[in-house]
Amino acid sequence: MTDLTVKLPGMTLTNPVMPASGCFGFGREYSAFYDLNQLGAVIMKAATGNARFGNDTPRVAETASGMLNAIGLQNPGVQRIITEEVPYLAGYDVPIIANVAGSTIAEYEKVAEAFNHTSSVNALELNISCPNVKEGGIQFGADPDMAASVTEKVKAVSGLPVYVKLSPNTADIVTIARSVEQAGADGLSMINTLTGMQMQLSRQRPLLANETGGLSGPAIKPVAIRMIYAVKKHVSLPIIGMGGICTAEDVLEFLLAGASAVAVGTANFTNPYVCPEIIKQLPRVLERYGFDSAAEAIGRGHDE
Amino acid sequence: MTDLTVKLPGMTLTNPVMPASGCFGFGREYSAFYDLNQLGAVIMKAATGNARFGNDTPRVAETASGMLNAIGLQNPGVQRIITEEVPYLAGYDVPIIANVAGSTIAEYEKVAEAFNHTSSVNALELNISCPNVKEGGIQFGADPDMAASVTEKVKAVSGLPVYVKLSPNTADIVTIARSVEQAGADGLSMINTLTGMQMQLSRQRPLLANETGGLSGPAIKPVAIRMIYAVKKHVSLPIIGMGGICTAEDVLEFLLAGASAVAVGTANFTNPYVCPEIIKQLPRVLERYGFDSAAEAIGRGHDE
Amino acid sequence: MKKRTEMTVETVQEVALDTIEMKLNHPYISTAAQPGQFLHVLAEGHTLRRPISIASIDREYGTITILFKVMGSGTKNLAAMKPGMEVNVVGPSGNGFTVQETPARTALLVGGGIGVPPLYGLAEELQRKGIGVKSILGFQSRAHVFYKEKFERIGTTYMVTDDGTLGHHGLVTDILDKAGRFDHYYSCGPIPMLKAVREQLRGHPGFLSLEERMGCGTGACLACVVRAETESGYQKICTDGPVFDADEVIL
Amino acid sequence: MKKRTEMTVETVQEVALDTIEMKLNHPYISTAAQPGQFLHVLAEGHTLRRPISIASIDREYGTITILFKVMGSGTKNLAAMKPGMEVNVVGPSGNGFTVQETPARTALLVGGGIGVPPLYGLAEELQRKGIGVKSILGFQSRAHVFYKEKFERIGTTYMVTDDGTLGHHGLVTDILDKAGRFDHYYSCGPIPMLKAVREQLRGHPGFLSLEERMGCGTGACLACVVRAETESGYQKICTDGPVFDADEVIL
Ligand SMILES: Cc1cc2nc3c(=O)[nH]c(=O)nc-3n(C[C@H](O)[C@H](O)[C@H](O)COP(=O)(O)OP(=O)(O)OC[C@H]3O[C@@H](n4cnc5c(N)ncnc54)[C@H](O)[C@@H]3O)c2cc1C
Ligand SMILES: Cc1cc2nc3c(=O)[nH]c(=O)nc-3n(C[C@H](O)[C@H](O)[C@H](O)COP(=O)(O)OP(=O)(O)OC[C@H]3O[C@@H](n4cnc5c(N)ncnc54)[C@H](O)[C@@H]3O)c2cc1C
Ligand SMILES: Cc1cc2nc3c(=O)[nH]c(=O)nc-3n(C[C@H](O)[C@H](O)[C@H](O)COP(=O)(O)O)c2cc1C
Ligand SMILES: Cc1cc2nc3c(=O)[nH]c(=O)nc-3n(C[C@H](O)[C@H](O)[C@H](O)COP(=O)(O)O)c2cc1C
Ligand code: FES
Ligand code: FES
């Protein structure tokens, strides 16, 4: 029997596959399709200090092997997430990761701190890479010092392991990763979306109301693999890998590159059952390539 | 009759469509498929000071709606290009753009200078964005000061208009574009490839011998459109746009975003006739969306 | 309960310019479906599913009819499907039309272009419930018209075209008063049309079916929100809609 | 001259484990093709074309036979094609085998796995020219073997399998001397095999057919180079090859 267990700071996963933030709401909708207990973990939609409506519509566009989104961090605010959403997910026997966003460092701290008051959340994913909001998000993730500073502040107020979610919109992902490692991050989550745009020919304007959006899906997988591989060489934090994962083979590719676990985003939209289907296939795929366990494959794509 | 003519520094194109550097060799191979006189221009494969062999194989991999390449600037060196390749292309009535690469600023200068000695080359494309060589290439394109410095030096020795080819592997394309504009560039060419990687599951190693490669094809089109749109807002240089173009609709999307002409790369591999096919469709597509000329569409996706 | 499943193509037919009628077989989906709901259809090679309204339901034969206009590559692929092939759908999705039985005796349906299909299934349902149906249907031109006779068989039907090639020359809103008395109205079509219809019919209870670009189609991604007079300030078209009480949403 | 064109699928057949034989019709391609050349085949939905060797040419009926192993998604798509469908190819591509008529009287063919198909077309051509053919064919196991009888009909054929389930248990290079006298050799298969074959047969004139991942398949992108004893120091497999003089390329 292939062992899918993966140990990460703050949680032991029965398998390394979880839905990615923003692509799975707070789990309710997909629980209509399957039993969420099958998942390795769940990453919730971003939480901000107060409720946010997000951007105008249209908020999504399709691209070749991918999509653009500019949701704009719409969410009911951290308090309601804690009172209304976390308890629902806590009814399942699955680790919960809360995605934390903000427009100011103080907001990040406030949101992170709030999650101390629920025993059901296992870890935080610090979203310093959202390309779809005017303030906060990516502006904290583009600069190594800013990234370190948010990480440090959040670590100081939070009792939970913190995974910092990195943006691929940078010339030097390794420097950012190193910087948040030094600032005390417990793990990394990568990658968030690449900033992109689509023009609508009939309107002669950008299709998305927000003009730009975040590119996700299989199109960006090579960028994700490259960045994880590069970061793994220089940083010793565990990595939750994501970007275009659709199949169990993709999962193995991420593990080999250096991810310890993975998140599946866009593929949930194409196929609502994609997570349990991948989890079911994974033992077979690991076996085919000679692995007795998922853990064994982590980082094995590197030399020596 | 829809007018496809586009005027650029150094050349007037009968239509805005040309093959992209590195995807068309020096034209000979594709001349077996069609008459190159149909093209708006031809951008040649990169030239370096001396002959280069390039990277080990495998040099290409397929990705979702795209490909990775790590050719490594293989070319016979600028002298042989001038004596053996340029004369062949000069036999056609099509503007020629020479792609200039180097490992040092001196090499860029040497290559650029060499093209002064042929009357058949209309412009230079300064490749400061090749991700596949250890020295030179992208290292000059990632930093605004370096980018400005190469541009300045090349402008000083060259009698030809210089289009600087930008890398998308940056957090801030606008700053780089502004910087080369101030350094005297006559135009921009964007985008080069995004750095990516693919793991080969059976070997548990990166598939490409060079490990990383440049991601091109439809997958990256949204990134190209976003960058061209952003740069167009802040820089007044004409832009040759590229990244994933496969159809005449794609060409219009690039024009609307702000490109004055476009280059087609990867799509030549899928369909060797793609350039003339696009050129044939373009008048119809421009018409359908209400344009009497290609020039009219340039930058029309912007407000005001 | 919505399911992801394969539906078998029974017939494919071009019923108007670039407009395809497709009959899909699936015992479960056809039993569960309500007029106004949609199928979230996978188009081969595409990341995002395409929402297509359920135009008609035949519970006896286990089929659903959809009608769609060929717009981009997804609907083009779909139009190329042949009888016997399978279409992967998630459905029945969303909340359909609420058919009020009492005291409603007559319903007015106002449809524009590709907003017409869901109204047809509704008309059938209303007829089954013994509710009178009057329809005002707008199309670009005569070539775009479909289902005219089918609506006429159910009730009085007024045709409108943008170019006057069939029926009234102009907009559906030009002739709303022609329809006379009715209890409820149901409308589906482009947003400007819905706005105008709602404005003119203010005072009448009504339902609007909305469209928006979707990500998940299942309520999780918040791509398809519309501002609304609800506590959260919004509704999701894919799960709270696509049909809304006309007074509830802010257009 | 190579062309981009549509070839019509005539037959599709699984001739060994995961190995598909496909007959494609096209008057021009079948007339122009030479053994050892390849078709650069478009697999629906894929960016890069797939190089597949021409395994046999029937000029009379205007067909080309290809044989390919289902590896990834491109060959999987291709394997799903049905008779009557069209395959988009660029071909005939590359330079095929040079068939020397004088003084060669006997040729030795050494093929491994999916390197066997191009040798079959060559064997037919050699036979037509009256040149004797001896073949040594290696496969993973009995289940992977194809065209054994066809080769045997042309000349003496030695079978080798990795697991010994058919013929000699081991490598083709174990039994190269069994073949006895020959004038030229031709070999196609994995690089380690080609290296070993060349090493053992040094002194004999020979030709090797090489494989490499391709971009353009037409000589423009330099994806498929192999180091060679030429002025430029390299050769392009897609246009200078895939068949090279054994002494020319550096493996
Ligand atoms: C609830 C609902 C019901 C619908 N019912 C019908 C129907 O019965 N018949 C019909 O012809 N059309 C209907 N539409 C519109 C239909 O979904 C689009 O025409 C279709 O998605 C276009 O896909 P495409 O691949 O042809 O176009 P593309 O432009 O290539 O599609 C690109 C992306 O944009 C999305 N998109 C484009 N136009 C629309 C649109 N108008 N609404 C939502 N998404 C869009 C596509 O789904 C896809 O994700 C409905 C839309 C919604 C939201
Ligand atoms: C000149 C030449 C002749 C060939 N003739 C045959 C033949 O007759 N029968 C046969 O079964 N195979 C042949 N091959 C190998 C065949 O091209 C690959 O098996 C095929 O491309 C795999 O495609 P895929 O989509 O199934 O695999 P994937 O792994 O999904 O392909 C991904 C990419 O890698 C490329 N690729 C993968 N493996 C190879 C390979 N071994 N060689 C070159 N490119 C590869 C694909 O073309 C594609 O671009 C030949 C290769 C070359 C270069
Ligand atoms: C619709 C949508 C909404 C998203 N929302 C968030 C979010 O709230 N927080 C976050 O950190 N990432 C968000 N992401 C990014 C994903 O979590 C993931 O990093 C990215 O999409 C790459 O993975 P994928 O290619 O599998 O989708 C969102 C992505 C999509 C497509
Ligand atoms: C095989 C290959 C080789 C390339 N070689 C060069 C090169 O020599 N110089 C250069 O500036 N760009 C080179 N490029 C980048 C292309 O010119 C182009 O910028 C990029 O591929 C994006 O366009 P596309 O998506 O249409 O291919 C190369 C791209 C490919 C795929
Ligand atoms: S489409 Fe995702 S919430 Fe409606
Ligand atoms: S594949 Fe492009 S040169 Fe051979």
PDB file of C-alpha atoms in Angstrom, chain C residues 36-38 52-54 97 108-120 122 136-139 146 151 172 185-195 197-198 201 206-212 237 242-244 251:
ATOM      1  CA  GLY C  36     -34.959  28.337 -15.710  1.00  0.00           C
ATOM      2  CA  GLN C  37     -32.173  26.126 -14.438  1.00  0.00           C
ATOM      3  CA  PHE C  38     -29.088  25.602 -16.562  1.00  0.00           C
ATOM      4  CA  ILE C  52     -26.662  26.890 -21.161  1.00  0.00           C
ATOM      5  CA  SER C  53     -30.280  27.191 -20.100  1.00  0.00           C
ATOM      6  CA  ILE C  54     -32.675  24.320 -20.089  1.00  0.00           C
ATOM      7  CA  PHE C  97     -38.455  29.965 -12.246  1.00  0.00           C
ATOM      8  CA  LEU C 108     -46.308  37.579 -19.358  1.00  0.00           C
ATOM      9  CA  LEU C 109     -43.021  36.303 -20.764  1.00  0.00           C
ATOM     10  CA  VAL C 110     -40.572  38.792 -22.243  1.00  0.00           C
ATOM     11  CA  GLY C 111     -37.542  37.344 -23.947  1.00  0.00           C
ATOM     12  CA  GLY C 112     -34.696  38.717 -26.014  1.00  0.00           C
ATOM     13  CA  GLY C 113     -32.504  36.654 -28.351  1.00  0.00           C
ATOM     14  CA  ILE C 114     -30.751  33.875 -26.566  1.00  0.00           C
ATOM     15  CA  GLY C 115     -32.813  34.760 -23.480  1.00  0.00           C
ATOM     16  CA  VAL C 116     -35.804  33.161 -25.175  1.00  0.00           C
ATOM     17  CA  PRO C 117     -34.911  29.451 -24.626  1.00  0.00           C
ATOM     18  CA  PRO C 118     -35.468  29.269 -20.859  1.00  0.00           C
ATOM     19  CA  LEU C 119     -38.817  30.993 -21.285  1.00  0.00           C
ATOM     20  CA  TYR C 120     -40.028  28.203 -23.512  1.00  0.00           C
ATOM     21  CA  LEU C 122     -41.366  27.953 -18.468  1.00  0.00           C
ATOM     22  CA  ILE C 136     -43.231  38.997 -26.296  1.00  0.00           C
ATOM     23  CA  LEU C 137     -40.139  37.755 -28.082  1.00  0.00           C
ATOM     24  CA  GLY C 138     -37.412  39.925 -29.523  1.00  0.00           C
ATOM     25  CA  PHE C 139     -34.777  38.888 -32.062  1.00  0.00           C
ATOM     26  CA  PHE C 146     -36.776  30.367 -33.464  1.00  0.00           C
ATOM     27  CA  PHE C 151     -44.815  29.808 -28.348  1.00  0.00           C
ATOM     28  CA  VAL C 172     -39.707  44.424 -26.890  1.00  0.00           C
ATOM     29  CA  TYR C 185     -43.998  38.549 -15.596  1.00  0.00           C
ATOM     30  CA  TYR C 186     -40.849  36.612 -16.390  1.00  0.00           C
ATOM     31  CA  SER C 187     -38.031  38.054 -18.434  1.00  0.00           C
ATOM     32  CA  CYS C 188     -34.725  36.890 -19.804  1.00  0.00           C
ATOM     33  CA  GLY C 189     -32.356  38.675 -22.152  1.00  0.00           C
ATOM     34  CA  PRO C 190     -29.606  41.277 -22.200  1.00  0.00           C
ATOM     35  CA  ILE C 191     -29.240  43.481 -19.106  1.00  0.00           C
ATOM     36  CA  PRO C 192     -30.380  46.734 -20.795  1.00  0.00           C
ATOM     37  CA  MET C 193     -33.558  44.972 -21.865  1.00  0.00           C
ATOM     38  CA  LEU C 194     -34.147  43.552 -18.389  1.00  0.00           C
ATOM     39  CA  LYS C 195     -33.649  46.971 -16.850  1.00  0.00           C
ATOM     40  CA  VAL C 197     -38.667  45.785 -18.770  1.00  0.00           C
ATOM     41  CA  ARG C 198     -38.457  46.010 -15.009  1.00  0.00           C
ATOM     42  CA  LEU C 201     -43.504  46.843 -15.395  1.00  0.00           C
ATOM     43  CA  GLY C 206     -41.785  39.634 -11.775  1.00  0.00           C
ATOM     44  CA  PHE C 207     -38.782  37.393 -12.190  1.00  0.00           C
ATOM     45  CA  LEU C 208     -35.611  38.085 -14.123  1.00  0.00           C
ATOM     46  CA  SER C 209     -33.130  35.538 -15.367  1.00  0.00           C
ATOM     47  CA  LEU C 210     -29.596  36.954 -15.372  1.00  0.00           C
ATOM     48  CA  GLU C 211     -26.357  36.042 -17.125  1.00  0.00           C
ATOM     49  CA  GLU C 212     -22.807  36.510 -15.978  1.00  0.00           C
ATOM     50  CA  ILE C 237     -26.111  33.935 -10.272  1.00  0.00           C
ATOM     51  CA  PRO C 242     -30.003  32.655 -12.469  1.00  0.00           C
ATOM     52  CA  VAL C 243     -33.657  33.570 -11.781  1.00  0.00           C
ATOM     53  CA  PHE C 244     -34.248  36.335  -9.236  1.00  0.00           C
ATOM     54  CA  LEU C 251     -28.913  45.938 -12.150  1.00  0.00           C
TER      55      LEU C 251
END
